[in-house]
XYZ file of C-alpha atoms in Angstrom:
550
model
C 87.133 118.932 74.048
C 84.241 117.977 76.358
C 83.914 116.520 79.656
C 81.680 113.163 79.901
C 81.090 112.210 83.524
C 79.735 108.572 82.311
C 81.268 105.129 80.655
C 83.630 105.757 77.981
C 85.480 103.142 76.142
C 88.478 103.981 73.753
C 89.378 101.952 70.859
C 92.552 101.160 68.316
C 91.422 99.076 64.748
C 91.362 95.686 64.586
C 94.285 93.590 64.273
C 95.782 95.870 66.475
C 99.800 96.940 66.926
C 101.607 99.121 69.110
C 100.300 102.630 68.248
C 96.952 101.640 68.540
C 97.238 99.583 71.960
C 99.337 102.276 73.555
C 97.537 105.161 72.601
C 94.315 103.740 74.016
C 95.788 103.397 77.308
C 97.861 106.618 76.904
C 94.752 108.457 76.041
C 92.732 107.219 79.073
C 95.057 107.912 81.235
C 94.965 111.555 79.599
C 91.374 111.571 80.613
C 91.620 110.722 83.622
C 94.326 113.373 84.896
C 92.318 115.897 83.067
C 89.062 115.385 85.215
C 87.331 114.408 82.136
C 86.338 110.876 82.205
C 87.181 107.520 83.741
C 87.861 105.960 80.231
C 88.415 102.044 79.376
C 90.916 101.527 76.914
C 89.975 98.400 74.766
C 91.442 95.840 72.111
C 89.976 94.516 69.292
C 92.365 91.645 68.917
C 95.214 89.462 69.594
C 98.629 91.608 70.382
C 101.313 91.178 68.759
C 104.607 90.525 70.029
C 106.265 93.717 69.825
C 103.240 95.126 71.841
C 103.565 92.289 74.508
C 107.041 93.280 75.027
C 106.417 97.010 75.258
C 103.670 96.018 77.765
C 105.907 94.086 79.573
C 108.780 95.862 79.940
C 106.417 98.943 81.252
C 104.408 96.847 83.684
C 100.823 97.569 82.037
C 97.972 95.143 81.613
C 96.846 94.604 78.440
C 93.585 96.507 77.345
C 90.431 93.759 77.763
C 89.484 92.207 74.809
C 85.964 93.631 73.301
C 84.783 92.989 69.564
C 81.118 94.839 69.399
C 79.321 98.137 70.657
C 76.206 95.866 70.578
C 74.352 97.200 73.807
C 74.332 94.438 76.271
C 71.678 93.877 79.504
C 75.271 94.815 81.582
C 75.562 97.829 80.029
C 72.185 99.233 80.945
C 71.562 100.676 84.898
C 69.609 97.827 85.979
C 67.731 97.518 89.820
C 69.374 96.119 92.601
C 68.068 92.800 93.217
C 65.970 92.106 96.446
C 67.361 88.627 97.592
C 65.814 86.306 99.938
C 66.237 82.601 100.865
C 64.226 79.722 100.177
C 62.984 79.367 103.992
C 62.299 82.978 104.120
C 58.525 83.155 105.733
C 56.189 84.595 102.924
C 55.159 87.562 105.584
C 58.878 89.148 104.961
C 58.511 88.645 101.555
C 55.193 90.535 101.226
C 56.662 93.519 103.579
C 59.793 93.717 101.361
C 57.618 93.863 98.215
C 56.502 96.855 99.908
C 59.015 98.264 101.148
C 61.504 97.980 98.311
C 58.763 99.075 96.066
C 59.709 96.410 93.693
C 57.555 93.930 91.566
C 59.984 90.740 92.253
C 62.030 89.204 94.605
C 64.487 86.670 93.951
C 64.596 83.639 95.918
C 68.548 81.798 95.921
C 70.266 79.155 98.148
C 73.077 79.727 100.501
C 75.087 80.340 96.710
C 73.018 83.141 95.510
C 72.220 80.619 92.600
C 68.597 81.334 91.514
C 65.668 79.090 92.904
C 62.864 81.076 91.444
C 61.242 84.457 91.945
C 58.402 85.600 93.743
C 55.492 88.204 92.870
C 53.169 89.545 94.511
C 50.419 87.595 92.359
C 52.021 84.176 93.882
C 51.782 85.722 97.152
C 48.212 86.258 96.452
C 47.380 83.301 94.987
C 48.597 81.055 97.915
C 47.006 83.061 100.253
C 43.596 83.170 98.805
C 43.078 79.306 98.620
C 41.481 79.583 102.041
C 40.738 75.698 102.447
C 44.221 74.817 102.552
C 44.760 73.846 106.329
C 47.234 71.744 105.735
C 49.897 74.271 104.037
C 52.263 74.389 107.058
C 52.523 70.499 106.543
C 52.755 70.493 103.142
C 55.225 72.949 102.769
C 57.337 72.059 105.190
C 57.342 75.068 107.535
C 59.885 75.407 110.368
C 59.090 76.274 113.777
C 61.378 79.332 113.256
C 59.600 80.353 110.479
C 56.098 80.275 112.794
C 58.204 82.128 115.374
C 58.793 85.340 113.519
C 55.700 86.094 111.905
C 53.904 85.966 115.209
C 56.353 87.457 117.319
C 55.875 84.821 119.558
C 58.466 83.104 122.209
C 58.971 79.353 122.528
C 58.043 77.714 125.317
C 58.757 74.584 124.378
C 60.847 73.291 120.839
C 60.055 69.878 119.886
C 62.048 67.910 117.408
C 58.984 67.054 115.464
C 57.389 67.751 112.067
C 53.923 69.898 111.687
C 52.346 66.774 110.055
C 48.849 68.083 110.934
C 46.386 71.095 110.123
C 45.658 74.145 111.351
C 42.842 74.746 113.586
C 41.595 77.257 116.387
C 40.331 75.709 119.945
C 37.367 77.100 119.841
C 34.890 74.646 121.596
C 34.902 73.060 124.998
C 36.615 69.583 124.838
C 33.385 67.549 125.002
C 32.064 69.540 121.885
C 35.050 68.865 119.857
C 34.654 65.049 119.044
C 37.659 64.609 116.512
C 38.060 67.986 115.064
C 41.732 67.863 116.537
C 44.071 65.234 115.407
C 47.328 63.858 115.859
C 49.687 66.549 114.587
C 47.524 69.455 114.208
C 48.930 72.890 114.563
C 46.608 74.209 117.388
C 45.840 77.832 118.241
C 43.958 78.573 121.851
C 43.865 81.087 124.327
C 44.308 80.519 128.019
C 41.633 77.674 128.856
C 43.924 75.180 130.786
C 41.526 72.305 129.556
C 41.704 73.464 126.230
C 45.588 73.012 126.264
C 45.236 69.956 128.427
C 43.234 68.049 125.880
C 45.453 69.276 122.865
C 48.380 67.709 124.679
C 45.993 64.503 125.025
C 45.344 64.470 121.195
C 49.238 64.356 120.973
C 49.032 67.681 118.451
C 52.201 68.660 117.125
C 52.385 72.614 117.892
C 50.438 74.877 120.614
C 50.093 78.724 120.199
C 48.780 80.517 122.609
C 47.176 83.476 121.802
C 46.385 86.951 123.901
C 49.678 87.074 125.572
C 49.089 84.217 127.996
C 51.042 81.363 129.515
C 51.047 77.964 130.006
C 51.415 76.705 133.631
C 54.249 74.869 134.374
C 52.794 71.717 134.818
C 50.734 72.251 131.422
C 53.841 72.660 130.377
C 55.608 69.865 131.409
C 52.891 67.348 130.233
C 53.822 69.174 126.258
C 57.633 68.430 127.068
C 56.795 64.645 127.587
C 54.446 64.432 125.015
C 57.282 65.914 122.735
C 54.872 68.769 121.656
C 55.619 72.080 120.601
C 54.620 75.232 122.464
C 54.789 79.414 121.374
C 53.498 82.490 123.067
C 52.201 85.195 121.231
C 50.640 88.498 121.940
C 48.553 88.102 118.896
C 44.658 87.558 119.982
C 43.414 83.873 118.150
C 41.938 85.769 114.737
C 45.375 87.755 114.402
C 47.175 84.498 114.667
C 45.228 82.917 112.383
C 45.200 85.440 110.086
C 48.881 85.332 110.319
C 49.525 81.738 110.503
C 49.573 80.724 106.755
C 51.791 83.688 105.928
C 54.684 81.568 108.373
C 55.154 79.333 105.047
C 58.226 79.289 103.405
C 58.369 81.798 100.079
C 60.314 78.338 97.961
C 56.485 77.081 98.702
C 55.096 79.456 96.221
C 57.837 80.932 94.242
C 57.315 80.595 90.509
C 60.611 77.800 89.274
C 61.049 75.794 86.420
C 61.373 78.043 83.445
C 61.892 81.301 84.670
C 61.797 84.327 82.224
C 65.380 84.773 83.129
C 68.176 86.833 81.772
C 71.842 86.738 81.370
C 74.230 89.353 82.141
C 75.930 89.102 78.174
C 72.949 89.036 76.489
C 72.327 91.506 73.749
C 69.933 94.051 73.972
C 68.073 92.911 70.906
C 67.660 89.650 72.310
C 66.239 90.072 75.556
C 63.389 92.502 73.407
C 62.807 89.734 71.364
C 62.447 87.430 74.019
C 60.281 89.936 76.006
C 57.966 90.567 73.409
C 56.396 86.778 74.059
C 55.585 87.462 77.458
C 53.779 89.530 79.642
C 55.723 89.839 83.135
C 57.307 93.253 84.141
C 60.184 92.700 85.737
C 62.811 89.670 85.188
C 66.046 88.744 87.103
C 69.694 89.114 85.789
C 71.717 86.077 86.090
C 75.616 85.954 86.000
C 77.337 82.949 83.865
C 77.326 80.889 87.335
C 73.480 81.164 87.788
C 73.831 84.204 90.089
C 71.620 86.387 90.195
C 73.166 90.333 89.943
C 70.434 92.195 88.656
C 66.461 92.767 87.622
C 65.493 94.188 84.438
C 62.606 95.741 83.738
C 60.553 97.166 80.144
C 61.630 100.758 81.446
C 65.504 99.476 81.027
C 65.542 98.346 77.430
C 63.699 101.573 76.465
C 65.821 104.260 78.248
C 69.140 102.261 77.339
C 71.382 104.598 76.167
C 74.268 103.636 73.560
C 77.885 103.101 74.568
C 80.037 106.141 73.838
C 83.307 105.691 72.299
C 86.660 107.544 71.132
C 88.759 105.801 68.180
C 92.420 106.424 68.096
C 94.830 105.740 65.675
C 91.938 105.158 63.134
C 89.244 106.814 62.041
C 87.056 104.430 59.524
C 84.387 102.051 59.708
C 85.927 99.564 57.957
C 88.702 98.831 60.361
C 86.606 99.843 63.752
C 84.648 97.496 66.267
C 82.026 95.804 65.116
C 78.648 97.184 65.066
C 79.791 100.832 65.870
C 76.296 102.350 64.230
C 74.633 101.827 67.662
C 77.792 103.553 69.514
C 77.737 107.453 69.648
C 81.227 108.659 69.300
C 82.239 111.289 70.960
C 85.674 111.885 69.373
C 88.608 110.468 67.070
C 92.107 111.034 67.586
C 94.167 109.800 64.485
C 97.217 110.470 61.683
C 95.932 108.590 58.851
C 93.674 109.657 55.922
C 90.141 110.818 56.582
C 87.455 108.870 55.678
C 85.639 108.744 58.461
C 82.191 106.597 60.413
C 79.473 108.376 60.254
C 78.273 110.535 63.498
C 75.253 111.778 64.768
C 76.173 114.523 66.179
C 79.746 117.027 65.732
C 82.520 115.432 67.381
C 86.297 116.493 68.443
C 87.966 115.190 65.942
C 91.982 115.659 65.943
C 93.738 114.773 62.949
C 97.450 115.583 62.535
C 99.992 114.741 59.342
C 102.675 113.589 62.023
C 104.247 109.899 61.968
C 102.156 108.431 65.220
C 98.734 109.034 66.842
C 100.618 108.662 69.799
C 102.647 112.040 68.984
C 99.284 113.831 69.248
C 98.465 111.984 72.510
C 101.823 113.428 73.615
C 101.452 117.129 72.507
C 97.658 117.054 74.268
C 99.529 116.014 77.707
C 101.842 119.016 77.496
C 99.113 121.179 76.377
C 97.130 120.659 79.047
C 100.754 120.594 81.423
C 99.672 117.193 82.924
C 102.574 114.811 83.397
C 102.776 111.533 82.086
C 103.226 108.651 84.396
C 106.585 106.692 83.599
C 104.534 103.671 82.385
C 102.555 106.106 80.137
C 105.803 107.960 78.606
C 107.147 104.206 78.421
C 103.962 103.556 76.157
C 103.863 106.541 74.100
C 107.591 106.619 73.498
C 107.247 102.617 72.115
C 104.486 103.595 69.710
C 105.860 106.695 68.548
C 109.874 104.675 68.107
C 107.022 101.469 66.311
C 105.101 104.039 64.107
C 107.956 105.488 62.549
C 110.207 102.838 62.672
C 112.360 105.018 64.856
C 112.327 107.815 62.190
C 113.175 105.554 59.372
C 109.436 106.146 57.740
C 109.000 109.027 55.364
C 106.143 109.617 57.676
C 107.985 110.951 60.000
C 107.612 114.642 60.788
C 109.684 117.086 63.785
C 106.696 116.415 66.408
C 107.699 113.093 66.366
C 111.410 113.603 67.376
C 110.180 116.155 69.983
C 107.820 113.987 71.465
C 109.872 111.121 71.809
C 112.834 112.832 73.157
C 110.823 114.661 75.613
C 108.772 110.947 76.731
C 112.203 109.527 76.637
C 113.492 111.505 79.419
C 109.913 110.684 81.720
C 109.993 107.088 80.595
C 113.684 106.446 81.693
C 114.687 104.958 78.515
C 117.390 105.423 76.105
C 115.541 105.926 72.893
C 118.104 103.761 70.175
C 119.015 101.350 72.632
C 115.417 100.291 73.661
C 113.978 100.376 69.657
C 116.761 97.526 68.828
C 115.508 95.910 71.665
C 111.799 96.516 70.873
C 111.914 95.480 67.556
C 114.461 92.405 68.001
C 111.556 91.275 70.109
C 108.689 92.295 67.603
C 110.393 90.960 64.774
C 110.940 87.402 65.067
C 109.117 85.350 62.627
C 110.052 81.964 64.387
C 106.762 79.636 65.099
C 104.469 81.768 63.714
C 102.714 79.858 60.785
C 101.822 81.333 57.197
C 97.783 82.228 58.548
C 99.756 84.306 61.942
C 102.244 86.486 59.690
C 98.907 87.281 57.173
C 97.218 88.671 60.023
C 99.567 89.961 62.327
C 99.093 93.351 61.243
C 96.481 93.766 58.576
C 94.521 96.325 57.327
C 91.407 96.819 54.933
C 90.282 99.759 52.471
C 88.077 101.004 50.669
C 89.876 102.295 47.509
C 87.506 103.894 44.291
C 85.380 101.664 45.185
C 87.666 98.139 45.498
C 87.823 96.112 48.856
C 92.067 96.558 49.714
C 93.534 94.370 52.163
C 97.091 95.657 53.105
C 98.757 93.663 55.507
C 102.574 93.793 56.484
C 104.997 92.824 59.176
C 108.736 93.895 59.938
C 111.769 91.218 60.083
C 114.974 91.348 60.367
C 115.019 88.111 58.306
C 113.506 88.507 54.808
C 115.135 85.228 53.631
C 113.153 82.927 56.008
C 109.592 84.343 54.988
C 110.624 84.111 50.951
C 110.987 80.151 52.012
C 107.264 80.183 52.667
C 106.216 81.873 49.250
C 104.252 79.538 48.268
C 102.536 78.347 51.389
C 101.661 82.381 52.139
C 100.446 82.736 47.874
C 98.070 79.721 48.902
C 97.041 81.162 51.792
C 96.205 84.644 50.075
C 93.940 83.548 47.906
C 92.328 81.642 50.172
C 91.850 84.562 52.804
C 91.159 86.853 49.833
C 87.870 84.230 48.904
C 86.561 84.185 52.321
C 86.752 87.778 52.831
C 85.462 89.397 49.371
C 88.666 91.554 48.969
C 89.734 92.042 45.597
C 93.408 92.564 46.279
C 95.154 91.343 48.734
C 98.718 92.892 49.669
C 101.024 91.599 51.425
C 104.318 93.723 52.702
C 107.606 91.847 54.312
C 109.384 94.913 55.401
C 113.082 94.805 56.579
C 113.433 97.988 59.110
C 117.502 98.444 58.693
C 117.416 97.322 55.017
C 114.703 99.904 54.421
C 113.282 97.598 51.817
C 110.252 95.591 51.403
C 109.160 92.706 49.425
C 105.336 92.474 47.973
C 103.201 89.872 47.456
C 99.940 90.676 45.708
C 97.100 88.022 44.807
C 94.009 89.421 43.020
C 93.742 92.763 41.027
C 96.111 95.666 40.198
C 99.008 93.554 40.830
C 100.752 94.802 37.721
C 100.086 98.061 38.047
C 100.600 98.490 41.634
C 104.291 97.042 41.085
C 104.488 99.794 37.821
C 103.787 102.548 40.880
C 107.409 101.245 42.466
C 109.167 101.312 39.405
C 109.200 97.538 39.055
C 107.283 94.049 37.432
C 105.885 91.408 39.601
C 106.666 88.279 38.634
C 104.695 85.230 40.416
C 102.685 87.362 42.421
C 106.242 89.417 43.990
C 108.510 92.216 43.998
C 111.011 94.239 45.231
C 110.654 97.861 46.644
C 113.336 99.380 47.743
C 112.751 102.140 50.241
C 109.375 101.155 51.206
C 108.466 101.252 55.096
C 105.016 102.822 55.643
C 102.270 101.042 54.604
C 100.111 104.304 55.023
C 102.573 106.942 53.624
C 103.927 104.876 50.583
C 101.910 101.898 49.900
C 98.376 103.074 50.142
C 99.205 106.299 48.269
C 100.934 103.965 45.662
C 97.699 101.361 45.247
C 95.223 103.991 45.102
C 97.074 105.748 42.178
C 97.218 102.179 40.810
C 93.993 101.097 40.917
C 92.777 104.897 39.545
C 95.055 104.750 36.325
C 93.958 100.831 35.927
C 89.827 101.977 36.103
C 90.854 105.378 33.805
C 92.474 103.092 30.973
């Protein structure tokens, strides 16, 4: 059968009932206990109310809802993102480019919404406009920021802005004339008149370089003049080296319209929207503006496709959408073959018995793995739904067995729960003409002819015959839009073991000839008719081939 150690999703048809739903999560749970694969069973659809009940009364959540095998930029193994904040000092974000060995960081607030992302080119950029003295002012640096890059302790912390530039004490004081200012950012080494006359000219920050101190009565004088003082071990050049690197990455991030991604977008999509640019590596963003991810070129091209298992079904037709860029890996069904195409030889387990999830069942006792009592809850509802509780000529021993053996693990009484199961699946009331026509429908491809076969079970045939014409209207209508070219329509009564037929478009004659009766305004009568695979599809396909022979 195969073991597959990554993602595996497992799908019913669309529109999908009880077999389908509970075979899915039957089947994954099969997987699972085996050591095989940690499987996802999925829906294509809306459920239906017998399958809410059955899902219900057994605890289980319903499958999530997915409707394509498009590959999406979640689905690929993207990079971890390398996350910094806004007031992060551009040194860090230089050594983390290193260190993470990646080609973007992304810069958030306190949210993790994105802000912008930074490259090494921006880095670069900033740093290499060399007359820029005034970048600590104009971008707003904090003190802390200053701090950390040059390792240096605070002597003094003064509430007060860096509203000057930068500039190295590098004369004696009567040399200087008015090369400091008011608010300058001042680096000097340990020259006591140097720092005395910085204090004078009221600068706004005092670093001093080579591991030296400022007396205490230096010091004070800074305190009263409000004026900022740091300690580093850094000689003067190192500090000024250093110094413009203190600025905070938000001052040189790249914002506005970021060559972003989102988390659902399509594969296709993002390679169309990469091909118009030229950067390597782009962040992943969440629905919220989170970022979660970074996606690179090397992503989209070693994206592999989603591998999938269909149960209870086994054609294109009535699959997920855009299954060609899926690889399946195996189908598990009771219908006819006429199956999607595969690129490669599958398991493929196909068995003339009255519910896919019969075959689920017999591969659990194969394999001597025990069901869960949710799980024999779920395969003993879609075996009793499939078959009608052995009412359908498709019914076959295996069936019986199963259920009588899932019974017992489930903790039901088998005739007892199916009246309640389909009392609850049943019931027409609220459900408007457009609900019942699509509560359980099918499509086919029949010599060539578009078929759609849909059909639901009531107890009450009476109360859907009121509605004839409404659901006649609505027919044709949904037999326009979707380019069928008969459209069947089965009211089946489970106990009465009868069924009434509409039919709107071709064959209907001769599909009512294959019962043994005339339609007459688009209806008829068929007595004995249950399974829409067993007896009507057998039943329209001989129509349709005597209709195309004459």
């Amino acid at each position: 059968m195969g073991d597959f150690m990554v993602k595996v999703y497992i799908t019913g048809h669309k529109v999908p009932d009880t077999d389908t739903i509970c075979s899915a999560i039957s089947y994954a749970e099969f997987l699972k206990k085996s050591g095989r694969a940690e499987a996802e069973p999925i829906r294509l659809g809306e459920l239906n109310n017998e399958t809410k009940f059955v899902l219900e009364h057994f605890n289980v959540d319903e499958p999530r809802l997915k409707t394509s095998m498009q590959l999406k930029v979640h689905d690929l193994e993207l990079d971890e993102p390398t996350i910094i904040y806004r007031d992060t000092p551009v040194k860090r974000a230089i050594e983390l480019l290193q260190e993470k060995k990646t080609l973007l960081l992304s810069i958030t607030d306190e949210y993790h919404k994105l802000l912008g992302v930074l490259s090494l080119s921006d880095v670069t950029k900033s740093y290499m406009n060399v007359w820029d003295d005034m970048i600590l002012h104009r971008s707003n640096t904090p003190l802390n920021n200053i701090v950390d890059v040059l390792s240096a302790k605070v002597l003094n912390e003064a509430k007060r802005e860096l509203t000057g530039k930068m500039v190295v004490y590098a004369m004696e004081p009567d040399e200087l004339g008015d090369r400091i200012k008011k608010g300058d950012v001042v680096i000097v080494g340990d020259r006591d008149n140097a720092q005395i006359d910085a204090i004078k000219r009221d600068v706004s920050l005092i670093i001093v370089s080579g591991g030296y101190k400022m007396k205490d009565e230096i010091l004070e004088q800074a305190r009263e003049k409000n004026i900022s003082v740091l300690s580093t071990e850094l000689n003067s050049f190192m500090a000024a080296r250093l110094l413009p690197l203190s600025i905070p990455a938000e001052f040189v991030m790249t914002s506005g319209e970021i060559n972003a991604v989102n988390i659902n977008d399509t594969v296709d999509e993002v390679k169309e929207k990469l091909a118009k640019t030229r950067f390597r590596s782009y962040p992943v963003l969440d629905d919220e503006g989170k970022i979660v991810g970074n996606l690179s070129r090397y992503h989209l091209i070693t994206g592999k496709p989603k591998k999938l298992i269909l149960v209870d079904h086994n054609e294109k037709a009535q699959s997920i959408d855009n299954i060609d860029e899926a690889e399946i890996i195996q189908i598990i069904d009771h219908h006819r073959i006429e199956p999607v195409s595969t690129n490669s030889p599958v398991f493929f387990r196909n068995e003339p018995v009255g519910s896919t999830a019969t075959i689920i069942s017999k591969m659990f006792f194969e394999e001597g793995i025990r069901p869960t009592k949710e799980v024999a809850g779920l395969l003993s509802s879609a075996i009793i739904s499939d078959t009608l509780y052995f009412r359908s000529p498709t019914t076959t021993d295996d069936d019986r067995r199963m259920l009588e053996r899932m019974a017992l693990y489930a903790e039901i009484e088998p005739e007892e729960y199916a009246n309640e199961m389909f009392k609850a699946g049943t019931s027409v009331k609220g459900k408007s003409v457009s609900e019942l026509l699509n509560m359980d429908v099918k499509e086919f491809k029949i010599m060539e002819e578009s078929v759609r076969i849909a059909q639901i079970f009531t107890l009450d045939k009476e109360s859907v015959l009121e509605l004839k014409s409404e659901i006649i209207s609505e027919m044709k209508k949904i037999r326009e839009e979707k380019g069928n070219d008969t459209f069947v329509f089965v009211v089946t009564d489970i106990f009465d073991e009868s069924s009434i037929v509409f039919v709107c478009g071709e064959y209907g004659v001769e599909i009512a000839g294959e019962f043994g009766e005339k339609i007459e305004e688009n209806e008829f009568f068929a007595p004995g008719l249950l399974s829409r695979k067993k007896q009507m599809v057998p039943k329209v396909t001989d129509a349709i081939k005597k209709a195309k022979e004459n």
